[in-house]
Coordinates of C-alpha atoms in Angstrom, one line a residue:
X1 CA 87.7 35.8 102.6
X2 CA 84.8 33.8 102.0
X3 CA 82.8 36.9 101.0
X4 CA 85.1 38.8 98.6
X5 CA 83.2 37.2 95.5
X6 CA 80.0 36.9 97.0
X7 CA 78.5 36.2 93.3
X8 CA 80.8 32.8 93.0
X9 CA 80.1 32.0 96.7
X10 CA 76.0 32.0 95.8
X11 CA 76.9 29.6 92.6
X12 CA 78.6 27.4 94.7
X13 CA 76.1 27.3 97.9
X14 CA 73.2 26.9 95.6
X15 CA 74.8 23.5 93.5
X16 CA 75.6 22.3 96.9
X17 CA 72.4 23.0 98.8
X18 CA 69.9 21.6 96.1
X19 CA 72.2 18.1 96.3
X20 CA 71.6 18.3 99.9
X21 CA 68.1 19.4 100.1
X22 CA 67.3 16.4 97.3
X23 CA 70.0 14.1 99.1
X24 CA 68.3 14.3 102.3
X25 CA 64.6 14.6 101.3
X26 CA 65.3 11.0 99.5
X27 CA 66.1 9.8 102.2
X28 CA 63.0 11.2 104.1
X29 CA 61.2 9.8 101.1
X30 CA 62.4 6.6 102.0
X31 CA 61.6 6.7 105.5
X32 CA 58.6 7.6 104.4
X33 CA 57.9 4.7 102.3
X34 CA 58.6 2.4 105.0
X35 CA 56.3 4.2 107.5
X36 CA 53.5 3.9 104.6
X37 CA 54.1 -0.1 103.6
X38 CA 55.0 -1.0 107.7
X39 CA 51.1 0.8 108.0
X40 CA 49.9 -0.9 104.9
X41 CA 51.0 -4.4 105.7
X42 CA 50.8 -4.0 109.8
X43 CA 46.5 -4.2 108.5
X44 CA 46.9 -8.1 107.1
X45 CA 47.3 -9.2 110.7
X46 CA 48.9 -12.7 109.8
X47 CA 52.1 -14.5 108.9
X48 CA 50.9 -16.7 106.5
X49 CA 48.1 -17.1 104.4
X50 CA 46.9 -20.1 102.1
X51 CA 44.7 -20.0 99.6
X52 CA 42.1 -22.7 98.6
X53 CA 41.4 -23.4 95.3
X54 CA 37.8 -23.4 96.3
X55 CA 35.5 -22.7 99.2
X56 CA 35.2 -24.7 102.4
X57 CA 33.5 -24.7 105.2
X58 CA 34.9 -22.1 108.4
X59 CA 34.4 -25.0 111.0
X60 CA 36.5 -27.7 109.2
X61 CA 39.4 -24.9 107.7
X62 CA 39.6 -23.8 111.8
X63 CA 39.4 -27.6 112.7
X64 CA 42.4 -28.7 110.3
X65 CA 44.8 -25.4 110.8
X66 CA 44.7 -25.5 114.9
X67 CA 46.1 -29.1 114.8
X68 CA 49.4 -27.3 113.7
X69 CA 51.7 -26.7 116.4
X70 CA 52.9 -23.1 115.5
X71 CA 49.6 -22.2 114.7
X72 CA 48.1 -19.5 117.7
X73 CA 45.0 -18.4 115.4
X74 CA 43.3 -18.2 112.5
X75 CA 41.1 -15.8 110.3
X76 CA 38.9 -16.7 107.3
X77 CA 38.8 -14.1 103.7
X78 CA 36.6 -14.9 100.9
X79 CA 38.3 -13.5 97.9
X80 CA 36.3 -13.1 94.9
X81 CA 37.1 -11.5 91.2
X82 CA 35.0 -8.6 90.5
X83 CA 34.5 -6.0 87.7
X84 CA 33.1 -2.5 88.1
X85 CA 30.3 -1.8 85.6
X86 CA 30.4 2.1 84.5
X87 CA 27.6 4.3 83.9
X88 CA 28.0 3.5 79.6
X89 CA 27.9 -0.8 80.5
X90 CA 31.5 -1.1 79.9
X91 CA 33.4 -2.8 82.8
X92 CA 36.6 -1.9 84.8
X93 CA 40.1 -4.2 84.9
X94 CA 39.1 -7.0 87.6
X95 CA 39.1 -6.2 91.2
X96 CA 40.2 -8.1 93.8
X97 CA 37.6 -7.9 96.3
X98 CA 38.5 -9.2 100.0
X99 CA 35.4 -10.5 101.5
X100 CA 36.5 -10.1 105.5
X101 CA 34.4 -10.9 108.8
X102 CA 34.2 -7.8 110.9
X103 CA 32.6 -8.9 113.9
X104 CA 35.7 -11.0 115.0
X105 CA 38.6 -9.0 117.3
X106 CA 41.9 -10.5 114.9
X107 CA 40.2 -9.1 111.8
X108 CA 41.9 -7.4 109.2
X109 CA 41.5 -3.8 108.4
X110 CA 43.7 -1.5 106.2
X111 CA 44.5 2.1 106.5
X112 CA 41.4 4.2 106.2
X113 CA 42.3 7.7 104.2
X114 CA 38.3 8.6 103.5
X115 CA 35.4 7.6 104.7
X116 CA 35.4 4.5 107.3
X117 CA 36.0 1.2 108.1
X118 CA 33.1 -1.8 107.3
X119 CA 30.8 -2.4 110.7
X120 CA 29.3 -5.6 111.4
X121 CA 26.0 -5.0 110.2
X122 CA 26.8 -3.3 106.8
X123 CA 25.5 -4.9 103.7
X124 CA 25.9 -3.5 100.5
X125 CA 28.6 -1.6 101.9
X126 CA 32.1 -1.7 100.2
X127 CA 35.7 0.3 100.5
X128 CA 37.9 0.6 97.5
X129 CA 41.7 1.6 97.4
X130 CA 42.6 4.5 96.8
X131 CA 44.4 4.0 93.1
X132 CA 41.1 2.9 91.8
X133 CA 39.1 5.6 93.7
X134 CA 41.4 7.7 91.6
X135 CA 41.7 6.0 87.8
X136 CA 37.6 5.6 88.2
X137 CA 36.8 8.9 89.8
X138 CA 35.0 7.5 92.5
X139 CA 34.2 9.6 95.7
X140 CA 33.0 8.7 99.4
X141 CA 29.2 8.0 99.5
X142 CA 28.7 6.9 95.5
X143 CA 27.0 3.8 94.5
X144 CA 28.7 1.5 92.2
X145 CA 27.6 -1.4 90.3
X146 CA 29.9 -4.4 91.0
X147 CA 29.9 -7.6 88.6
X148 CA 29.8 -10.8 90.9
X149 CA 29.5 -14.0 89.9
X150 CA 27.9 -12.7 86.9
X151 CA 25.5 -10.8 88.9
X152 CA 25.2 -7.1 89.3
X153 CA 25.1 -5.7 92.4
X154 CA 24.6 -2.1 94.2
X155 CA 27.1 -1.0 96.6
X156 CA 27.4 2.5 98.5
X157 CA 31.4 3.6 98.9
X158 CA 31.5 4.2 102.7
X159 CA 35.5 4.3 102.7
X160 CA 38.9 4.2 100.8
X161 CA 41.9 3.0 101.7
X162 CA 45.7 2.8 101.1
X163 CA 46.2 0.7 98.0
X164 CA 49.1 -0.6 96.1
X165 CA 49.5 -1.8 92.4
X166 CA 46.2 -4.1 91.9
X167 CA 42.6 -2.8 92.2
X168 CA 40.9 -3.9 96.0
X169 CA 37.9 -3.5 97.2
X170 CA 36.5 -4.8 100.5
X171 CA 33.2 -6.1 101.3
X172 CA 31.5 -7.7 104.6
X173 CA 31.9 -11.7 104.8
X174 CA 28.2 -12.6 106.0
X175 CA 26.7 -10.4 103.3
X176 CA 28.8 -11.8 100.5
X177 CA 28.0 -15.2 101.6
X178 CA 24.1 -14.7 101.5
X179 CA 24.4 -13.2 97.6
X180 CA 26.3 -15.9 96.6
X181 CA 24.9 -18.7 98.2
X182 CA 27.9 -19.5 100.2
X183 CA 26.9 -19.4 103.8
X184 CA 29.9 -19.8 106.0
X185 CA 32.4 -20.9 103.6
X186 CA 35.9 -19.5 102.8
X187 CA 38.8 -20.1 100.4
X188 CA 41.7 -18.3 102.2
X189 CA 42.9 -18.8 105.5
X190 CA 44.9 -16.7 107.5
X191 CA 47.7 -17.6 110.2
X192 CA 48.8 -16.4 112.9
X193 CA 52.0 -18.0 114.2
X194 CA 53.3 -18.5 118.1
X195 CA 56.6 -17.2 117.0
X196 CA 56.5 -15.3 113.7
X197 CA 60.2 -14.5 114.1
X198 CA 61.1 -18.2 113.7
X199 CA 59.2 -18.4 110.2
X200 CA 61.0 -19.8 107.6
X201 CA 60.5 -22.1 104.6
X202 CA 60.7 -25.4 106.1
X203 CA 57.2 -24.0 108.1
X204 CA 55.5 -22.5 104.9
X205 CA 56.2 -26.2 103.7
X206 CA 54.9 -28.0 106.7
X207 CA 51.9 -26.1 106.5
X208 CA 50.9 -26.5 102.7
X209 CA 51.1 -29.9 103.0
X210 CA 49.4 -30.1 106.2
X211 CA 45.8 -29.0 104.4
X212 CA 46.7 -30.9 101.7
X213 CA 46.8 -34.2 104.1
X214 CA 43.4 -33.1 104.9
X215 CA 42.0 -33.0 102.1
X216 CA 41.8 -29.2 100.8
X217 CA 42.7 -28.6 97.6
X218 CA 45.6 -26.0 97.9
X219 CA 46.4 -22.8 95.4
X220 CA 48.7 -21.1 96.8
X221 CA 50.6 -20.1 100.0
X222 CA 52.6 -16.8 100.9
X223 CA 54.2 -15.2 103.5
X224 CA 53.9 -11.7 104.9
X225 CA 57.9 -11.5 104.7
X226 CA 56.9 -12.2 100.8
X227 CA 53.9 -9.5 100.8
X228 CA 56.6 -6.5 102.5
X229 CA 59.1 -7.5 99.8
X230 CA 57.3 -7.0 96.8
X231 CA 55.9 -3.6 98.4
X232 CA 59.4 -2.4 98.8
X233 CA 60.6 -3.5 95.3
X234 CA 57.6 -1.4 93.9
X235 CA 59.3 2.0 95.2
X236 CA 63.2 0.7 95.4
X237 CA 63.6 1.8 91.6
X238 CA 62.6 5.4 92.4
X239 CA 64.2 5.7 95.7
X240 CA 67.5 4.8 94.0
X241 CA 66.8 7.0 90.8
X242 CA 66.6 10.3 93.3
X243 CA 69.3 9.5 95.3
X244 CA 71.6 9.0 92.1
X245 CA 70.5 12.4 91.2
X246 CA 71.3 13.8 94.6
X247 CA 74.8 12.0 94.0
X248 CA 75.3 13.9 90.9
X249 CA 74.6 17.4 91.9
X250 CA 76.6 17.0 94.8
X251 CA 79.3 15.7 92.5
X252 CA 78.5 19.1 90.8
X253 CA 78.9 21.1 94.0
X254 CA 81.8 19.6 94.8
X255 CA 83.8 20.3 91.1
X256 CA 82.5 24.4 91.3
X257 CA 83.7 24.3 94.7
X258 CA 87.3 23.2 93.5
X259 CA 86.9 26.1 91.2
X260 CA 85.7 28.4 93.7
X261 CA 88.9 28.0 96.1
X262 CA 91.5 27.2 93.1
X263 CA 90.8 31.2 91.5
X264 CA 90.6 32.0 96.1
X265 CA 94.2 30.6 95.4
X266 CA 95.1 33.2 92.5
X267 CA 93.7 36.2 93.9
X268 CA 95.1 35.9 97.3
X269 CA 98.6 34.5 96.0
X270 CA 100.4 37.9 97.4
X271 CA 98.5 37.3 100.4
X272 CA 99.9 34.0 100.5
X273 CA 103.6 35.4 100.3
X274 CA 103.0 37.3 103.3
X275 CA 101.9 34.4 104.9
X276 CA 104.8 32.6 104.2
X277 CA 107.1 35.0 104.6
X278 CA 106.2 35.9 108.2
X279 CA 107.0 32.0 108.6
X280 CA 103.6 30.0 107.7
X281 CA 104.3 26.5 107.4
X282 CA 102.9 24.9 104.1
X283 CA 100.3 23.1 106.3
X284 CA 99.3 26.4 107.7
X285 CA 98.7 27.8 104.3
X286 CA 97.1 24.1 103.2
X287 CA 94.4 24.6 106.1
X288 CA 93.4 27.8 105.6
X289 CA 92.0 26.8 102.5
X290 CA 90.7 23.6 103.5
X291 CA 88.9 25.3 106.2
X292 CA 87.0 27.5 104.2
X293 CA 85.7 24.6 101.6
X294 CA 84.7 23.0 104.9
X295 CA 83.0 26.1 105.6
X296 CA 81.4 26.5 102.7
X297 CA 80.4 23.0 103.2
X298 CA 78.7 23.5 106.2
X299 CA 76.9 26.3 105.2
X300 CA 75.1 24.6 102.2
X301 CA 74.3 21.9 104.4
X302 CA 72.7 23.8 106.8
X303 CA 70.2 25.5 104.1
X304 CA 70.1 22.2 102.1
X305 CA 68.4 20.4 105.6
X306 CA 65.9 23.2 105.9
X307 CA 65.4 22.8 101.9
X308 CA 64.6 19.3 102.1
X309 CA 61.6 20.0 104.3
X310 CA 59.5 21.4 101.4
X311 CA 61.1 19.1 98.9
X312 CA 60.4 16.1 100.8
X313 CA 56.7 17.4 101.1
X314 CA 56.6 17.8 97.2
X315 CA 58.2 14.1 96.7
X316 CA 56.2 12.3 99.2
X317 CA 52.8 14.2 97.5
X318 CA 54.0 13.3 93.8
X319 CA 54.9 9.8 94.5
X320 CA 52.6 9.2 96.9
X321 CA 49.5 9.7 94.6
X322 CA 51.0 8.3 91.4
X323 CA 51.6 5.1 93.1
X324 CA 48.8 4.7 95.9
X325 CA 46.6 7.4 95.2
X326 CA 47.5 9.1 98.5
X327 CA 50.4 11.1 99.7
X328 CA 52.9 9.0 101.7
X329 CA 52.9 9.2 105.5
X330 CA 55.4 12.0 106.3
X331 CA 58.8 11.0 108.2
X332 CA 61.9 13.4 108.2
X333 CA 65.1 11.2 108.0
X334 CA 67.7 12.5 110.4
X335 CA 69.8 9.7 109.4
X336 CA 70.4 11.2 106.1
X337 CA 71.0 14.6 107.6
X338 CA 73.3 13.4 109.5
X339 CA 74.9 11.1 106.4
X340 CA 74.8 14.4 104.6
X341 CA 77.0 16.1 106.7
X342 CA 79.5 13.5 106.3
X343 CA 79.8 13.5 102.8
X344 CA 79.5 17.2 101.9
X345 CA 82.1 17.8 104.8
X346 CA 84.4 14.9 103.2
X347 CA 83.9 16.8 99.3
X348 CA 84.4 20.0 100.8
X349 CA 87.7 18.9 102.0
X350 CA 88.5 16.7 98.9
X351 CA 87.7 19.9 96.9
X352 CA 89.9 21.8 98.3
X353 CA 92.7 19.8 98.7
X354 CA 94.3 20.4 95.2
X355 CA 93.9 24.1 95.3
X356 CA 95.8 24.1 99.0
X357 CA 98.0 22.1 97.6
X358 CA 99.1 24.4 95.2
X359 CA 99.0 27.2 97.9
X360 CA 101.2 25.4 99.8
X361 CA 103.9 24.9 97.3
X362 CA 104.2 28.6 96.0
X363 CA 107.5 30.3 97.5
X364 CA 108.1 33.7 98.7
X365 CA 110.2 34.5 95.3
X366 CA 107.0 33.2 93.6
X367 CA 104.5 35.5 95.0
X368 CA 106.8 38.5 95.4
X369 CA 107.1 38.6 91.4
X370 CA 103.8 37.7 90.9
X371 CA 101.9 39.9 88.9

């Protein structure tokens, strides 16, 4: 019965499976987002970080931030303001360069998408994220002039990485401290707690004014719990854009389906008559209908999950390298597959409940004189 109007069927699969192929490839995209940030922020290595409102010296920061009991180690950035200067003198929006030692085993080091990450004895060596590489047309191996401290200096790109929002660039800490005069001297310290699951506020607290009893002159002090949140806020507003859209075209499936099996209803009303009159009970008619919207149902979600493979490759790309620069690290969602088949098999069956309905209610008189 399915197949008498093949034409209407193909309407109705088609609205259903581009709901489910967008419907599930959202959520892939989502799953993908939180395989690319849990990558991006796994690279901080720290729970907390405070930043100095100017440099001090490694030995007393290290001295000062061991005395705290939660404390299990500690890691040392210099981070410095920086401007590109282009090829015509103008300069670039500032960059935040992280100035990281890379001959210590908790060092930081983001994802890598080009190129490689800083060694030990690299000097004018410097990685940049990806969203600038891309605004700047920068590539692996180019030199680029960097405004420090109101110097110019040379660097050679040896790698880009995964970047969100704000220009970064990454340089080595021992060479940075030789050009600016600042020999073993930091202004951001980074901890490691015993028990990061036990973070909370009243620690952030005790550990600002901790430095601050010290001495050091404090900026600023955030969390990784903070840094993840902001990086899921940046792609929450999309996220929940598509899946509104997948929403609405299944909303769409779901009304041409009540269409589809209300005209089923009219064509097959003397079919319906025999049904009844060889003693079909109204919920035997009811299901019959039912069934095949559920059918129907099951059919678009099949070819909707197989859809949402290339779809989710296409969303993943676009958003992916309008916000980062880089495509987003790939991750099929089976959860909304699964979620998928719940609700198109719930609108199938809500779809076709009026039009059994009204199956079920026409009499044997009915039909018989039904032209």
């Amino acid at each position: 019965n399915l197949f008498r109007s093949k034409q209407r069927l193909l309407f109705t699969l088609i609205t259903l499976i581009l709901g489910g192929g967008i419907f599930i490839s959202v959520f892939s995209t989502q799953s993908s987002i939180e395989r690319t940030l849990d990558d991006f922020v796994k690279w901080y290595n720290f729970d907390v970080m405070v930043s100095l409102q100017r440099p001090y010296r490694t030995q007393e920061i290290e001295q000062a931030g061991m005395q705290i009991q939660e404390v299990k180690h500690i890691e040392f950035w210099k981070m410095l303001p920086s401007r590109m200067v282009r090829s015509d003198k103008s300069e670039t929006t500032t960059i935040n360069m992280i100035v990281i030692r890379t001959n210590t085993p908790n060092a930081p080091s983001p994802t890598i998408t080009e190129g490689r990450w800083l060694l030990p004895d690299d000097e004018n060596a410097v990685i940049i994220s990806s969203t600038f590489a891309r605004d700047e047309n920068i590539h692996l191996g180019d030199w680029i002039t960097l405004k420090i401290d109101g110097d110019d200096q040379p660097f050679q790109v040896v790698g880009v990485s995964l970047g969100i929002a704000a220009p970064m660039a990454y340089t080595n800490f021992s060479y940075i401290s030789r050009i600016t005069d600042e020999v073993n001297q930091a202004d951001a310290v980074l901890i490691s707690l015993k028990n990061p699951a036990a973070l909370h506020k009243e620690t952030v607290n005790q550990i600002e004014q901790h430095f601050k009893d010290k001495g050091f002159q404090v900026y600023s002090v955030i969390t990784m719990q903070d840094e993840t949140a902001e990086a899921y806020n940046l792609f929450g507003v999309i996220t929940s854009l598509l899946l509104i859209m997948a929403v609405l075209l299944a909303l769409v499936g779901g009304l041409g389906l009540m269409g589809t099996m209300g005209i089923n209803v009219l064509e097959r009303t003397r079919e319906i008559g025999v049904m009844r009159a060889i003693g079909a009970s109204n919920r035997n008619v009811s299901n019959v209908f039912i069934m095949e919207g559920m059918v129907i149902g099951l059919i678009s979600w099949l070819f909707g999950a197989l859809l949402a493979i290339p779809l989710m490759f296409l969303l993943n790309s676009g958003i992916g390298l309008a916000l980062i620069g880089a495509p987003l690290n790939y991750a099929y969602s089976f959860q909304g597959v699964w979620g998928w088949l719940a609700l198109v098999l719930a609108l199938s069956a809500l779809a076709s409940f009026i039009p059994a309905r009204n199956a079920s209610k026409l009499t044997v008189r009915e039909v018989l004189s039904y032209e």
